[in-house]
Short mmCIF file of C-alpha atoms and ligand atoms in Angstrom, two decimals:
data_model
loop_
_atom_site.label_atom_id
_atom_site.label_comp_id
_atom_site.label_asym_id
_atom_site.label_seq_id
_atom_site.Cartn_x
_atom_site.Cartn_y
_atom_site.Cartn_z
CA MET A 1 -117.12 -231.65 -53.67
CA GLU A 2 -114.28 -234.16 -52.88
CA GLN A 3 -111.83 -232.87 -50.92
CA ASN A 4 -108.93 -235.28 -50.70
CA LEU A 5 -108.22 -235.36 -53.87
CA PHE A 6 -104.04 -235.65 -54.33
CA VAL A 7 -101.72 -235.00 -56.93
CA TYR A 8 -98.28 -235.69 -57.43
CA ASN A 9 -96.46 -232.54 -58.66
CA THR A 10 -93.19 -232.79 -60.93
CA LEU A 11 -92.52 -229.84 -59.72
CA SER A 12 -92.04 -230.48 -55.89
CA ARG A 13 -91.58 -234.12 -56.55
CA LYS A 14 -94.47 -234.94 -54.26
CA LYS A 15 -98.33 -235.72 -53.86
CA GLU A 16 -99.71 -232.33 -52.81
CA ARG A 17 -103.53 -231.22 -51.74
CA PHE A 18 -105.36 -230.37 -54.64
CA GLU A 19 -106.12 -226.93 -54.21
CA PRO A 20 -107.25 -225.23 -56.94
CA LEU A 21 -106.75 -221.69 -57.29
CA ASN A 22 -110.59 -220.83 -58.45
CA PRO A 23 -112.97 -223.12 -57.02
CA PRO A 24 -114.90 -224.70 -58.67
CA HIS A 25 -113.29 -223.52 -61.56
CA VAL A 26 -110.32 -225.42 -63.47
CA GLY A 27 -108.42 -224.85 -65.67
CA MET A 28 -105.86 -227.68 -67.42
CA TYR A 29 -103.87 -227.01 -70.29
CA VAL A 30 -102.34 -230.68 -72.02
CA CYS A 31 -100.02 -230.45 -75.45
CA GLY A 32 -101.68 -232.21 -77.95
CA PRO A 33 -99.94 -233.62 -81.07
CA THR A 34 -98.11 -232.43 -83.76
CA VAL A 35 -100.27 -233.48 -86.91
CA TYR A 36 -97.81 -234.85 -89.16
CA SER A 37 -98.33 -238.19 -89.14
CA ASP A 38 -100.56 -241.16 -87.54
CA VAL A 39 -100.53 -240.91 -83.66
CA HIS A 40 -99.52 -244.62 -82.48
CA LEU A 41 -100.01 -245.85 -79.44
CA GLY A 42 -98.05 -244.10 -77.24
CA ASN A 43 -99.45 -241.01 -77.86
CA CYS A 44 -102.83 -242.56 -77.19
CA ARG A 45 -101.74 -243.44 -73.96
CA THR A 46 -100.90 -239.81 -72.82
CA PHE A 47 -104.53 -238.56 -73.90
CA MET A 48 -106.40 -240.98 -72.57
CA SER A 49 -104.47 -240.66 -68.94
CA PHE A 50 -105.25 -236.81 -69.29
CA ASP A 51 -108.74 -238.29 -70.36
CA LEU A 52 -108.94 -240.01 -67.27
CA ILE A 53 -107.83 -237.13 -64.99
CA PHE A 54 -110.59 -234.88 -66.82
CA ARG A 55 -113.22 -236.97 -66.46
CA TYR A 56 -112.80 -237.62 -62.61
CA LEU A 57 -112.32 -233.73 -61.57
CA THR A 58 -115.77 -233.40 -63.52
CA HIS A 59 -117.16 -236.33 -61.65
CA LEU A 60 -116.38 -234.86 -58.36
CA GLY A 61 -117.92 -231.61 -59.32
CA TYR A 62 -114.94 -229.34 -60.71
CA LYS A 63 -115.69 -227.18 -63.42
CA VAL A 64 -113.02 -228.09 -65.78
CA ARG A 65 -111.88 -225.68 -68.62
CA TYR A 66 -109.67 -228.09 -70.82
CA VAL A 67 -107.60 -226.91 -73.57
CA ARG A 68 -105.33 -229.25 -75.54
CA ASN A 69 -103.70 -227.67 -78.53
CA VAL A 70 -102.92 -228.90 -82.34
CA THR A 71 -99.53 -228.35 -83.68
CA ASP A 72 -99.39 -227.11 -86.92
CA ALA A 73 -96.09 -225.39 -86.96
CA GLY A 74 -93.15 -224.89 -85.83
CA HIS A 75 -92.67 -228.10 -84.75
CA LEU A 76 -89.01 -228.74 -86.12
CA GLU A 77 -87.70 -232.43 -86.46
CA GLY A 78 -85.13 -231.52 -83.95
CA ASP A 79 -88.19 -231.95 -81.26
CA ALA A 80 -85.86 -230.15 -78.29
CA GLY A 81 -83.72 -228.05 -80.60
CA ASP A 82 -83.96 -225.50 -83.47
CA GLU A 83 -82.72 -228.00 -86.06
CA GLY A 84 -84.08 -229.39 -88.90
CA GLU A 85 -87.46 -229.44 -91.18
CA ASP A 86 -91.09 -228.09 -89.98
CA LYS A 87 -91.67 -231.73 -89.83
CA ILE A 88 -95.31 -230.93 -90.98
CA GLU A 89 -94.04 -228.80 -94.33
CA LYS A 90 -91.30 -231.97 -94.76
CA LYS A 91 -94.57 -234.11 -94.58
CA ALA A 92 -96.22 -231.90 -97.24
CA LYS A 93 -93.26 -231.84 -100.09
CA LEU A 94 -92.91 -235.62 -99.40
CA ALA A 95 -96.64 -235.77 -100.45
CA GLN A 96 -97.16 -233.13 -103.02
CA LEU A 97 -99.15 -231.24 -100.70
CA GLU A 98 -100.15 -228.26 -98.67
CA PRO A 99 -98.81 -228.08 -95.40
CA MET A 100 -102.44 -227.28 -94.71
CA GLU A 101 -103.62 -230.78 -96.11
CA ILE A 102 -101.71 -232.78 -94.02
CA VAL A 103 -102.55 -230.23 -90.70
CA GLN A 104 -106.40 -231.53 -92.16
CA LYS A 105 -105.89 -235.05 -92.96
CA TYR A 106 -104.12 -235.87 -89.70
CA THR A 107 -106.38 -233.21 -87.19
CA VAL A 108 -109.48 -235.21 -88.60
CA ASP A 109 -107.82 -238.78 -87.58
CA PHE A 110 -107.09 -237.72 -84.78
CA HIS A 111 -109.95 -236.75 -83.76
CA ASN A 112 -111.83 -240.12 -85.27
CA ILE A 113 -108.92 -242.01 -82.87
CA MET A 114 -109.68 -240.07 -79.89
CA ASP A 115 -113.78 -240.92 -80.59
CA VAL A 116 -113.32 -244.77 -80.85
CA PHE A 117 -111.31 -244.69 -77.46
CA ASN A 118 -113.91 -242.91 -75.72
CA VAL A 119 -112.01 -239.92 -75.46
CA LEU A 120 -113.80 -236.96 -74.90
CA PRO A 121 -113.51 -233.66 -76.40
CA PRO A 122 -111.36 -230.49 -74.81
CA SER A 123 -112.86 -227.61 -74.21
CA ILE A 124 -110.70 -225.90 -76.65
CA GLU A 125 -108.66 -227.27 -78.71
CA PRO A 126 -106.59 -223.86 -80.47
CA THR A 127 -103.92 -224.27 -83.46
CA ALA A 128 -100.22 -222.69 -83.05
CA THR A 129 -101.46 -221.26 -87.36
CA GLY A 130 -104.11 -219.94 -85.43
CA HIS A 131 -102.13 -217.77 -82.32
CA ILE A 132 -99.53 -216.42 -84.30
CA ILE A 133 -100.22 -212.43 -83.51
CA GLU A 134 -100.26 -214.10 -79.50
CA GLN A 135 -96.93 -215.57 -79.91
CA ILE A 136 -95.34 -212.36 -81.58
CA GLU A 137 -96.45 -210.34 -79.03
CA LEU A 138 -95.36 -212.49 -76.50
CA VAL A 139 -91.89 -212.46 -77.81
CA LYS A 140 -92.23 -208.15 -77.68
CA ALA A 141 -92.89 -208.84 -74.10
CA ILE A 142 -90.17 -211.01 -73.64
CA LEU A 143 -87.91 -209.18 -75.52
CA GLU A 144 -88.94 -205.75 -73.92
CA LYS A 145 -87.98 -207.43 -69.95
CA GLY A 146 -84.44 -208.13 -71.67
CA PHE A 147 -84.77 -211.92 -71.63
CA ALA A 148 -84.51 -212.65 -75.44
CA TYR A 149 -81.97 -211.26 -77.94
CA GLU A 150 -82.14 -211.14 -81.87
CA VAL A 151 -80.05 -212.05 -84.45
CA ASN A 152 -80.20 -211.52 -88.73
CA GLY A 153 -84.09 -211.57 -87.85
CA SER A 154 -84.46 -214.22 -85.23
CA ILE A 155 -85.17 -214.23 -81.34
CA TYR A 156 -83.47 -216.53 -79.16
CA PHE A 157 -84.27 -216.97 -75.42
CA ASP A 158 -81.07 -216.03 -73.11
CA VAL A 159 -81.22 -218.70 -71.00
CA GLU A 160 -78.36 -218.15 -69.07
CA LYS A 161 -79.52 -214.41 -68.74
CA TYR A 162 -82.70 -215.69 -67.35
CA ASN A 163 -81.10 -218.38 -64.86
CA GLN A 164 -79.11 -215.10 -63.05
CA SER A 165 -82.92 -214.12 -61.61
CA HIS A 166 -84.94 -217.27 -62.17
CA ASP A 167 -84.47 -220.98 -61.54
CA TYR A 168 -83.98 -222.38 -65.49
CA GLY A 169 -84.09 -225.73 -64.09
CA ILE A 170 -86.99 -225.35 -61.75
CA LEU A 171 -89.20 -228.19 -63.39
CA ASN A 172 -86.46 -231.10 -63.83
CA GLY A 173 -84.24 -230.27 -60.96
CA ARG A 174 -81.01 -230.10 -63.16
CA LYS A 175 -78.70 -226.84 -62.42
CA LEU A 176 -77.95 -225.02 -64.93
CA GLU A 177 -74.03 -226.30 -64.99
CA ASP A 178 -74.93 -229.54 -65.47
CA LEU A 179 -77.66 -229.31 -68.43
CA ILE A 180 -74.94 -227.22 -70.32
CA ASN A 181 -72.15 -229.38 -69.86
CA ASN A 182 -74.93 -232.59 -70.96
CA THR A 183 -75.55 -229.95 -74.54
CA ARG A 184 -73.97 -230.87 -77.00
CA ASP A 185 -71.81 -227.97 -78.74
CA LEU A 186 -72.69 -225.28 -81.22
CA GLY A 187 -72.09 -225.81 -84.62
CA GLY A 188 -69.84 -223.48 -85.95
CA GLN A 189 -73.20 -221.04 -87.80
CA ASP A 190 -74.94 -221.38 -84.60
CA GLU A 191 -77.04 -217.82 -83.75
CA LYS A 192 -77.28 -218.29 -80.74
CA ARG A 193 -75.08 -217.02 -77.99
CA GLY A 194 -75.72 -220.31 -75.52
CA LYS A 195 -75.66 -223.61 -75.59
CA LEU A 196 -79.16 -223.59 -73.99
CA ASP A 197 -80.83 -220.72 -76.01
CA PHE A 198 -83.78 -221.69 -77.67
CA ALA A 199 -85.15 -220.13 -80.77
CA LEU A 200 -89.02 -217.82 -80.06
CA TRP A 201 -89.06 -216.80 -83.80
CA ILE A 202 -88.07 -218.11 -86.47
CA LYS A 203 -86.55 -216.40 -90.13
CA ALA A 204 -88.09 -218.48 -92.52
CA LYS A 205 -85.33 -219.24 -95.49
CA PRO A 206 -87.14 -218.40 -98.66
CA GLU A 207 -88.49 -222.20 -99.38
CA HIS A 208 -90.05 -222.22 -96.21
CA LEU A 209 -94.06 -222.50 -97.02
CA MET A 210 -95.66 -221.72 -93.44
CA LYS A 211 -94.31 -218.20 -92.64
CA TRP A 212 -95.28 -214.62 -91.26
CA PRO A 213 -94.74 -211.29 -91.06
CA SER A 214 -93.53 -210.14 -87.36
CA PRO A 215 -91.08 -206.82 -86.14
CA TRP A 216 -88.62 -209.00 -86.87
CA SER A 217 -88.55 -211.29 -90.09
CA MET A 218 -90.78 -213.06 -92.29
CA GLY A 219 -90.58 -216.68 -89.85
CA PHE A 220 -92.25 -218.52 -87.90
CA PRO A 221 -92.74 -219.36 -83.71
CA GLY A 222 -90.44 -221.56 -82.29
CA TRP A 223 -92.56 -224.52 -81.29
CA HIS A 224 -92.21 -224.04 -77.17
CA LEU A 225 -93.67 -220.65 -77.72
CA GLU A 226 -97.46 -221.39 -78.84
CA CYS A 227 -98.00 -223.57 -75.46
CA SER A 228 -96.88 -220.50 -73.40
CA ALA A 229 -99.32 -217.74 -75.71
CA MET A 230 -102.09 -220.33 -75.95
CA SER A 231 -102.35 -221.47 -72.08
CA ASN A 232 -102.17 -217.78 -71.65
CA LYS A 233 -104.72 -216.31 -73.65
CA TYR A 234 -107.31 -219.04 -72.57
CA LEU A 235 -106.55 -219.90 -68.68
CA GLY A 236 -104.92 -216.87 -67.58
CA LYS A 237 -101.02 -216.02 -66.52
CA GLN A 238 -101.65 -218.88 -63.36
CA PHE A 239 -103.80 -221.93 -64.50
CA ASP A 240 -104.32 -225.14 -61.99
CA ILE A 241 -102.94 -228.75 -64.15
CA HIS A 242 -100.14 -228.05 -67.05
CA GLY A 243 -99.47 -232.25 -68.22
CA GLY A 244 -97.95 -233.49 -70.97
CA GLY A 245 -96.16 -236.84 -71.54
CA ILE A 246 -92.97 -236.77 -69.47
CA ASP A 247 -90.56 -236.78 -72.40
CA LEU A 248 -91.52 -233.20 -72.85
CA MET A 249 -90.70 -232.55 -69.29
CA PRO A 250 -86.87 -231.89 -69.74
CA THR A 251 -86.69 -229.53 -72.46
CA HIS A 252 -90.47 -228.11 -73.35
CA HIS A 253 -92.53 -227.63 -70.59
CA THR A 254 -89.04 -226.23 -68.97
CA ASN A 255 -88.54 -223.63 -71.76
CA GLU A 256 -92.54 -223.08 -71.37
CA ILE A 257 -91.76 -222.16 -67.70
CA ALA A 258 -89.20 -219.47 -68.71
CA GLN A 259 -91.16 -218.12 -71.47
CA ASN A 260 -94.07 -217.31 -68.72
CA PHE A 261 -91.69 -216.58 -65.96
CA ALA A 262 -90.12 -214.25 -68.25
CA ALA A 263 -93.20 -212.51 -69.34
CA CYS A 264 -94.82 -212.25 -66.41
CA GLU A 265 -93.50 -213.14 -63.45
CA LYS A 266 -95.84 -215.90 -62.71
CA MET A 267 -95.32 -219.68 -62.69
CA PRO A 268 -97.82 -220.58 -65.27
CA ALA A 269 -99.09 -223.80 -63.72
CA LYS A 270 -100.03 -224.89 -59.68
CA TYR A 271 -99.71 -228.99 -60.82
CA TRP A 272 -97.61 -230.05 -63.29
CA VAL A 273 -98.65 -233.84 -64.23
CA HIS A 274 -96.39 -236.14 -66.34
CA THR A 275 -97.99 -239.02 -67.84
CA ASN A 276 -94.96 -242.08 -67.98
CA MET A 277 -94.48 -243.93 -71.84
CA LEU A 278 -96.18 -246.66 -73.34
CA THR A 279 -93.25 -249.16 -74.24
CA VAL A 280 -92.24 -252.01 -76.28
CA ASN A 281 -90.14 -254.43 -74.67
CA GLY A 282 -88.24 -252.63 -72.41
CA GLN A 283 -88.16 -249.01 -75.13
CA LYS A 284 -90.29 -246.25 -75.21
CA MET A 285 -92.76 -246.62 -78.08
CA SER A 286 -91.62 -244.04 -80.65
CA LYS A 287 -92.07 -243.41 -84.50
CA SER A 288 -88.84 -242.66 -84.91
CA LEU A 289 -87.08 -246.17 -82.83
CA GLY A 290 -89.68 -248.31 -85.54
CA ASN A 291 -91.36 -250.17 -82.87
CA SER A 292 -95.07 -247.86 -82.78
CA PHE A 293 -97.90 -249.37 -84.30
CA LEU A 294 -100.99 -247.62 -85.16
CA PRO A 295 -104.41 -248.28 -83.03
CA GLN A 296 -105.91 -249.78 -86.23
CA GLU A 297 -103.09 -251.75 -86.55
CA LEU A 298 -104.49 -253.24 -83.13
CA PHE A 299 -107.82 -253.61 -83.78
CA ALA A 300 -106.85 -255.35 -86.52
CA GLY A 301 -104.17 -257.37 -85.26
CA SER A 302 -102.57 -256.65 -88.25
CA HIS A 303 -98.95 -255.95 -87.27
CA SER A 304 -95.97 -258.39 -86.83
CA LEU A 305 -95.48 -258.25 -83.28
CA LEU A 306 -99.45 -259.08 -82.41
CA ASN A 307 -101.43 -262.15 -82.14
CA LYS A 308 -104.55 -261.57 -82.78
CA GLY A 309 -106.57 -258.28 -82.64
CA TYR A 310 -108.03 -255.80 -79.83
CA SER A 311 -111.01 -254.18 -79.67
CA PRO A 312 -110.93 -249.94 -78.94
CA MET A 313 -112.05 -250.63 -75.07
CA THR A 314 -109.80 -253.18 -74.16
CA VAL A 315 -107.38 -251.26 -75.64
CA ARG A 316 -108.40 -248.77 -73.48
CA PHE A 317 -108.41 -251.10 -70.36
CA PHE A 318 -105.42 -251.96 -70.69
CA MET A 319 -103.95 -248.39 -70.13
CA MET A 320 -106.07 -247.77 -67.12
CA GLN A 321 -104.76 -250.78 -65.72
CA ALA A 322 -101.60 -249.11 -65.09
CA HIS A 323 -101.45 -246.01 -63.10
CA TYR A 324 -100.20 -243.26 -65.14
CA ARG A 325 -96.61 -242.18 -63.53
CA SER A 326 -95.86 -245.95 -64.68
CA THR A 327 -94.57 -247.48 -67.38
CA LEU A 328 -96.73 -249.65 -69.17
CA ASP A 329 -95.13 -252.24 -71.60
CA PHE A 330 -96.83 -253.36 -74.39
CA SER A 331 -97.30 -257.14 -74.62
CA ASN A 332 -99.48 -259.98 -76.65
CA GLU A 333 -100.06 -262.04 -72.83
CA ALA A 334 -100.83 -258.25 -71.23
CA MET A 335 -103.59 -257.65 -73.55
CA GLU A 336 -105.13 -261.19 -73.69
CA ALA A 337 -105.35 -260.58 -69.46
CA SER A 338 -107.34 -256.83 -70.47
CA GLU A 339 -109.52 -258.39 -72.51
CA LYS A 340 -110.27 -261.72 -70.32
CA GLY A 341 -110.92 -258.60 -66.98
CA PHE A 342 -112.94 -256.09 -69.69
CA LYS A 343 -115.11 -258.90 -70.49
CA ARG A 344 -115.74 -259.94 -66.77
CA LEU A 345 -116.11 -255.89 -66.26
CA MET A 346 -118.66 -255.80 -68.72
CA ASN A 347 -120.79 -258.55 -67.95
CA SER A 348 -121.03 -257.64 -64.07
CA LEU A 349 -122.63 -254.61 -65.85
CA THR A 350 -124.97 -256.28 -68.19
CA LEU A 351 -125.74 -258.56 -64.68
CA LEU A 352 -126.64 -255.75 -62.06
CA ASP A 353 -129.28 -254.82 -64.64
CA SER A 354 -131.25 -258.22 -64.03
CA LEU A 355 -130.52 -257.99 -60.35
CA LYS A 356 -133.78 -257.93 -58.27
CA VAL A 357 -133.85 -256.98 -54.31
CA SER A 358 -133.55 -259.69 -52.23
CA GLY A 359 -134.40 -260.64 -48.65
CA GLN A 360 -132.64 -259.95 -45.33
CA ASN A 361 -129.37 -257.28 -46.31
CA GLU A 362 -126.14 -258.86 -46.75
CA VAL A 363 -123.88 -256.50 -48.70
CA GLU A 364 -122.73 -253.10 -47.82
CA ILE A 365 -122.20 -250.65 -50.89
CA GLY A 366 -120.63 -247.49 -49.23
CA PRO A 367 -117.26 -248.71 -47.76
CA LEU A 368 -116.40 -250.39 -51.07
CA SER A 369 -117.67 -247.14 -52.54
CA GLN A 370 -115.39 -245.05 -50.36
CA ARG A 371 -112.50 -247.01 -51.10
CA CYS A 372 -113.27 -246.24 -55.05
CA TYR A 373 -112.85 -242.58 -53.98
CA ASP A 374 -109.71 -243.34 -52.33
CA ALA A 375 -108.05 -244.88 -54.76
CA MET A 376 -108.80 -241.89 -56.91
CA ASN A 377 -107.98 -239.86 -54.78
CA ASP A 378 -104.74 -241.19 -54.30
CA ASP A 379 -102.94 -239.35 -57.45
CA PHE A 380 -105.98 -241.02 -60.17
CA ASN A 381 -104.78 -244.54 -58.89
CA SER A 382 -106.59 -246.61 -61.77
CA PRO A 383 -105.62 -250.09 -61.50
CA VAL A 384 -106.08 -249.71 -57.45
CA LEU A 385 -109.44 -248.33 -58.56
CA ILE A 386 -110.45 -250.93 -61.46
CA ALA A 387 -109.34 -253.36 -58.32
CA GLU A 388 -111.66 -252.69 -56.05
CA LEU A 389 -114.61 -252.67 -59.24
CA PHE A 390 -113.09 -256.29 -59.55
CA GLU A 391 -114.52 -256.87 -55.98
CA ALA A 392 -117.84 -254.90 -56.71
CA SER A 393 -118.65 -257.71 -59.87
CA ARG A 394 -117.73 -260.56 -57.34
CA ILE A 395 -120.62 -258.98 -55.50
CA ILE A 396 -122.67 -258.89 -58.37
CA ASN A 397 -122.16 -262.45 -59.11
CA SER A 398 -122.77 -263.99 -55.73
CA VAL A 399 -126.53 -261.51 -55.63
CA LYS A 400 -126.82 -263.01 -58.77
CA ASP A 401 -126.19 -266.53 -57.89
CA GLY A 402 -128.67 -266.24 -54.65
CA LYS A 403 -125.66 -266.44 -52.35
CA LEU A 404 -125.87 -262.78 -51.15
CA LYS A 405 -128.83 -260.87 -50.36
CA ILE A 406 -128.53 -257.26 -51.16
CA ASN A 407 -131.70 -254.43 -50.39
CA ALA A 408 -133.29 -251.22 -52.68
CA GLU A 409 -130.83 -248.64 -51.44
CA ASN A 410 -127.42 -250.79 -51.78
CA LEU A 411 -128.66 -251.89 -54.79
CA SER A 412 -129.16 -248.78 -56.66
CA ALA A 413 -125.91 -247.51 -54.30
CA LEU A 414 -124.04 -250.64 -56.56
CA LYS A 415 -125.71 -249.42 -60.22
CA LYS A 416 -124.91 -245.94 -59.16
CA LEU A 417 -120.74 -247.03 -57.85
CA MET A 418 -120.93 -248.78 -61.30
CA ASN A 419 -121.93 -246.57 -63.80
CA ASP A 420 -120.29 -243.60 -61.84
CA PHE A 421 -116.60 -245.25 -61.89
CA VAL A 422 -117.02 -248.17 -64.90
CA LEU A 423 -118.86 -245.55 -67.40
CA ASN A 424 -118.01 -242.14 -66.74
CA VAL A 425 -114.61 -241.88 -64.63
CA LEU A 426 -112.54 -244.82 -66.59
CA GLY A 427 -114.55 -244.27 -70.23
CA LEU A 428 -115.54 -247.71 -70.74
CA LYS A 429 -118.47 -248.64 -73.06
CA ASN A 430 -120.23 -251.74 -73.33
CA GLU A 431 -118.93 -252.69 -77.37
CA GLN A 432 -121.96 -255.27 -77.42
CA ALA A 433 -124.25 -252.53 -77.38
CA ALA A 434 -122.66 -250.79 -79.87
CA ASN A 435 -124.06 -253.54 -82.67
CA ASP A 436 -126.52 -251.81 -82.82
CA ASP A 437 -124.66 -249.71 -85.51
CA LEU A 438 -123.53 -252.29 -87.46
CA PRO A 439 -125.85 -252.23 -90.15
CA ASN A 440 -124.63 -248.19 -90.34
CA VAL A 441 -121.38 -249.59 -90.47
CA MET A 442 -121.61 -252.23 -93.32
CA ASP A 443 -124.06 -249.41 -95.50
CA MET A 444 -120.25 -247.03 -95.19
CA ILE A 445 -118.28 -249.84 -95.84
CA MET A 446 -120.20 -250.49 -98.78
CA LYS A 447 -119.91 -247.54 -100.30
CA LEU A 448 -116.44 -247.70 -100.14
CA ARG A 449 -116.11 -250.78 -101.86
CA ASN A 450 -118.28 -249.64 -104.43
CA GLU A 451 -116.24 -246.65 -104.76
CA ALA A 452 -112.98 -248.62 -105.22
CA LYS A 453 -115.22 -250.96 -108.47
CA MET A 454 -116.33 -247.44 -109.76
CA ASN A 455 -112.58 -246.87 -110.13
CA LYS A 456 -111.55 -250.00 -111.48
CA ASP A 457 -109.42 -250.49 -108.27
CA TYR A 458 -110.54 -254.39 -107.75
CA ALA A 459 -107.41 -254.98 -105.36
CA THR A 460 -108.87 -252.98 -103.00
CA SER A 461 -112.86 -254.42 -103.65
CA ASP A 462 -111.40 -257.61 -103.55
CA LYS A 463 -109.82 -256.98 -100.17
CA ILE A 464 -112.69 -255.27 -98.80
CA ARG A 465 -114.67 -258.55 -99.95
CA HIS A 466 -112.33 -261.10 -98.28
CA GLY A 467 -111.33 -259.16 -95.05
CA LEU A 468 -114.97 -259.39 -94.24
CA GLN A 469 -115.48 -262.99 -95.25
CA GLU A 470 -112.30 -263.45 -92.68
CA ILE A 471 -114.48 -261.88 -90.11
CA GLY A 472 -117.92 -263.36 -90.71
CA PHE A 473 -119.87 -261.50 -93.46
CA GLN A 474 -120.89 -262.36 -96.93
CA LEU A 475 -121.16 -259.47 -99.47
CA MET A 476 -124.28 -260.47 -101.95
CA ASP A 477 -123.63 -258.89 -105.59
CA GLY A 478 -127.13 -258.49 -107.02
CA LYS A 479 -129.09 -255.81 -109.71
CA GLU A 480 -130.20 -253.79 -107.00
CA GLY A 481 -126.65 -253.42 -105.51
CA THR A 482 -124.72 -254.98 -102.96
CA SER A 483 -126.40 -256.57 -99.54
CA TRP A 484 -124.53 -258.27 -96.67
CA SER A 485 -125.37 -261.10 -94.15
CA LYS A 486 -123.55 -263.02 -91.50
CA ILE A 487 -121.88 -266.18 -92.82
P1 AMP B 501 -96.42 -234.92 -80.31
O1 AMP B 501 -97.39 -235.59 -81.29
O2 AMP B 501 -94.88 -235.88 -80.46
O3 AMP B 501 -95.84 -234.33 -79.90
O4 AMP B 501 -96.89 -236.26 -79.16
C1 AMP B 501 -97.96 -235.81 -78.44
C2 AMP B 501 -98.11 -236.70 -77.35
O5 AMP B 501 -97.79 -237.81 -77.19
C3 AMP B 501 -97.13 -235.89 -76.06
O6 AMP B 501 -97.59 -235.42 -74.93
C4 AMP B 501 -96.19 -236.95 -75.82
O7 AMP B 501 -95.55 -237.00 -74.27
C5 AMP B 501 -96.78 -238.39 -75.74
N1 AMP B 501 -95.98 -239.15 -75.98
C6 AMP B 501 -95.06 -239.76 -77.64
N2 AMP B 501 -94.61 -241.12 -77.20
C7 AMP B 501 -95.23 -241.75 -75.99
C8 AMP B 501 -95.27 -243.30 -75.48
N3 AMP B 501 -94.52 -244.13 -76.35
N4 AMP B 501 -96.42 -243.35 -74.45
C9 AMP B 501 -96.74 -242.42 -73.64
N5 AMP B 501 -97.17 -240.80 -74.38
C10 AMP B 501 -96.09 -241.02 -75.25
ZN1 ZN B 502 -96.58 -227.97 -74.85
#
């Protein structure tokens, strides 16, 4: 097993040697999506970054238990604070659906999109609503330790009291006074004692839909609580890696640490890993700023910011070409460059299959392979890894052109290197090969079109026909149903 992996830890603000608590096991918890709307590309970047980390740790031989939750209750519109409606309930009311219908729809969509990006499923994907009992138990433990108080059936975490014996700002590096001074004043009706206090349990208003009985009230858990309860349940009081987007660090993760410390007197995770944001013209991509786009819009090229569409693996390559701790700015030029780069890499993979051993050996793959490991061992540096893989690609082309000779041993090392790093670690795949699936995909599209026709929804059935025509497919309606051909 590789012992030279260094991981940047937000807690120490340094790269640290990765030493799991209980090797070869690694416990990793990542904050998952709130399933109230489609995930945008920014969210996808974070999950692809942790997929890279999960894949590399697994490649090194670690037995990783990767827990990524689904937030299906308790996440209020105020995000960090305790204000506003529950995001899922609000959507459900607008759509006149059950909250669980919203949850189901967006969970399925999320899984589909992760699959399209070749993101591996986590080992466990627990939901907040499935762990109400664990969350209530955690609130009880924090109350017993004296770090929380009850007001009118709601329970709040007492940050100032906690900070007397612990360091509340341990993760964000801020002093309590500064944090207090930078928080806006409490409204008149606020039940909290201190500006930074946050809800562990919230008493539900009568019209609130998702609520559960508890010793304090019919209510629902605070958002920060679910991650503390579920990481604790599946990975123990202390585990190796806790991750999420950097935007979650100042409040959500800070509060998670406070909750776990308050209940168990232990720092939950040894390494806190944060991914940086996908930006558009330098601004964080986010739904509320209105600059987000959906993966499907990127594939189809249908968003006004896009010149054309890009395939899922081009998008994944684009994400992997940036280090996870750097911001990554979206642009058409960058996407075009990624498309070229990705094609180049895939072409060399195809060429590699046809390479033959040739005479006196002139290449050594060992040092190149070591440089690939060095790149990934340096805090999962995928852009440096990709630069090394382009070096491999040059070697492949030179051998193919007869400019370089390679022996059997180095040829099989080169194949292993490309297989390990391009396919398994970066999680890229050759999309050309996936064309074998085309008949099945076309069947499905024709089925959808037939359904639309049966429902007399001719606008949709025409849209499908014209859309297919634009990308080079002709549909023929006949007595025995519809068939298709490439134009
Ligand atoms: P949410 O569904 O809003 O809870 O977010 C899910 C995950 O996506 C969190 O880990 C966020 O930090 C992350 N995220 C949100 N916006 C972006 C962005 N523009 N770039 C990268 N990650 C993001
Ligand atoms: Zn979380």
